[in-house]
DNA sequence: AGCACGCCGACT
DNA sequence: GTCGGCGTGCTC
């Protein structure tokens, strides 16, 4: 701040809206701000929280200049974090204001948490008359500590009016109790795990890295059950010992309660959680305590990357291949990559862990940008399941069924041994397509033209792309014929029906992300399964994610081919990862276990890779294939998302882009039907896949597209989606 | 992203 | 006659 200026100083303030640069605000004479300060500023008709940014404030017409209304009593956002925001904005081609907005997502946290009112015994004061109730209270409070009124009443077994009576006599004085930390401090020496030789070597290497102030990326590549978590916990311990905060990113943390337990066993306390299901109050407290440095470890979903850490010294990204790390609205980013960048900016190590690493991380490791540590054997006596394909052309299911006799036979055996079976089918609902047997009418979404999926339990037809739904009709809307609608293909509901028919006495549980009762119910069901309260589990991809099912010795993949033919360049990789993860759920206790893949293409590279366990060969092949096609992970523009009302309009954008960029690349338009993306207010998001362009050209593309390209009514919103190989 | 302003259809 | 739909435009 300049002292000599008679005018009030002007500072840049990043406001939470799509502004391309910070806005300028006047600082009142008696106000002190510094870069990073969180301030309240007037913006149009309202007031918002913004962050004082770096550099001198830009000159702005005096008439427009408004003054900061208040500075929040909150630790300033660190310089590292501000550079991170700028970097993410420039890399994702989003307005920095929108990135800053992700950081300001806990509005009530900017003011300090109000201390709670406590009561403490005043020395030498006693009550006028001593009753039995009063005596108990005096005894409890005799330790000289401050108590909350309700806490003391509860502990002494009296009503709070007894306490109130004593307080009005002056026996108690009112003191303020500082807010209690959300979780206890983790103790790096608490529950040291016993590690196998391979694990110990990996842990030592990670400890070495996490014990220094230097950026590095380490990829821990270990089969499911090889103890990756225990190994990276040692890196966490090393960072904690250095007095650093630690961030552990986990996809779908709301469902991963088991992880919190394991952390607790190792560190004697739970980590703080951060995800979108967090209650607002808790959310604020986590944000605040991270900013103050009270919380040392946060386990969170991708948005935890934007928490205001002040002493961050390690990021672990578990299941780094998981597509849930990719945010595909507003600011498009992949938290795995932005995590690496955060480590680079902060000068600290980053650890990526996965049993099925993404191609791009593997390429980065092969080229020496990341260090790769392989954990090749399963922990203790946990054995990998035997894996085999079931050729559905030879072992076809009975008419009307979807389970091959081969699989049914194994389920019978498993049931007889009192062990659990898992049937995996990555498709929610009852049937993916409904048609009229009389006229051939197919039920389609009126908003986005994909097939409506029947949800029989709910009695609805639902669009899985945009959420449109209608009650399932009795008659065909086209020809009016009653009772001739037929469900085509299976979903988990239909498989559950088949299982109930085949095994009427077995205890079955169906797990699906759209299940009634939400996350809470899912958690309970998962717990029940772990306790062995079910024999057969039928589930969508959520069963592939990190749960331990100790009694599970059979995994059947109902349709292993699903997802291979959807036009996504990552289809094979994704399918491989999903199948490897889901079959890895079996045999965790060392019992002999089996995984069966029902497929019509047993010779497909994905099936071969799963059955032979040769992930290396598969990845090499896939990498070469991508390189030939000019696709990611080779550092090129992957996709532009345009918002358009129709496919024709999206094609128009694509033509404009082709014209605007003469060196241009091939552009494919993927509509909502092929690329499931959110549909907003009647407009659809189309993905323009651009082959072979360099990222440095993107800015130009977009400028030209917006300037010279066809502009069919309304705003053209363009977003960039990049799967990079290297981005530092 | 919010939020106001502004111009056309079904109702207290 | 008004309530209310979302299209367009602006925010230091």
XYZ file of N, CA and C (backbone and C1' of nucleotides) in Angstrom, chain A residues 24 42-44 64 66, chain C residues 6-8 10-12:
60
model
N -11.088 -3.964 -9.783
C -10.382 -3.029 -8.907
C -11.333 -2.445 -7.873
N -18.843 -4.902 -2.831
C -20.106 -4.736 -3.552
C -19.903 -5.162 -5.003
N -20.867 -5.894 -5.538
C -20.777 -6.322 -6.934
C -22.174 -6.237 -7.520
N -22.352 -5.270 -8.383
C -23.702 -5.058 -8.899
C -24.629 -4.787 -7.732
N -16.882 4.217 -11.622
C -17.201 2.806 -11.430
C -16.563 2.236 -10.167
N -15.652 1.172 -6.694
C -16.359 1.081 -5.419
C -15.384 0.589 -4.363
P -38.427 -20.617 -17.320
O -37.345 -20.421 -18.467
C -37.724 -20.351 -19.835
C -37.165 -19.054 -20.416
C -35.628 -18.923 -20.270
O -34.948 -18.704 -21.513
C -36.736 -16.946 -19.569
P -35.607 -18.203 -22.845
O -34.454 -17.471 -23.663
C -34.731 -16.931 -24.953
C -34.415 -15.451 -25.008
C -32.914 -15.123 -25.139
O -32.788 -14.076 -26.101
C -33.813 -14.012 -23.257
P -31.322 -13.742 -26.678
O -30.880 -12.481 -25.791
C -31.735 -11.338 -25.780
C -31.069 -10.207 -25.014
C -29.538 -10.148 -25.106
O -29.143 -8.783 -25.209
C -30.179 -10.290 -22.851
P -24.510 -4.315 -21.474
O -24.044 -4.210 -19.960
C -24.878 -3.561 -19.004
C -24.506 -4.040 -17.614
C -22.999 -4.010 -17.336
O -22.765 -3.218 -16.187
C -23.944 -6.084 -16.690
P -21.251 -2.668 -15.951
O -21.028 -3.127 -14.444
C -22.124 -3.093 -13.523
C -21.899 -4.195 -12.498
C -20.478 -4.232 -11.947
O -20.547 -4.297 -10.535
C -21.151 -6.371 -12.664
P -19.775 -3.216 -9.691
O -18.695 -2.839 -10.755
C -17.799 -1.811 -10.480
C -16.799 -2.242 -9.427
C -15.802 -1.150 -9.105
O -15.222 -1.373 -7.845
C -14.792 -2.760 -10.500
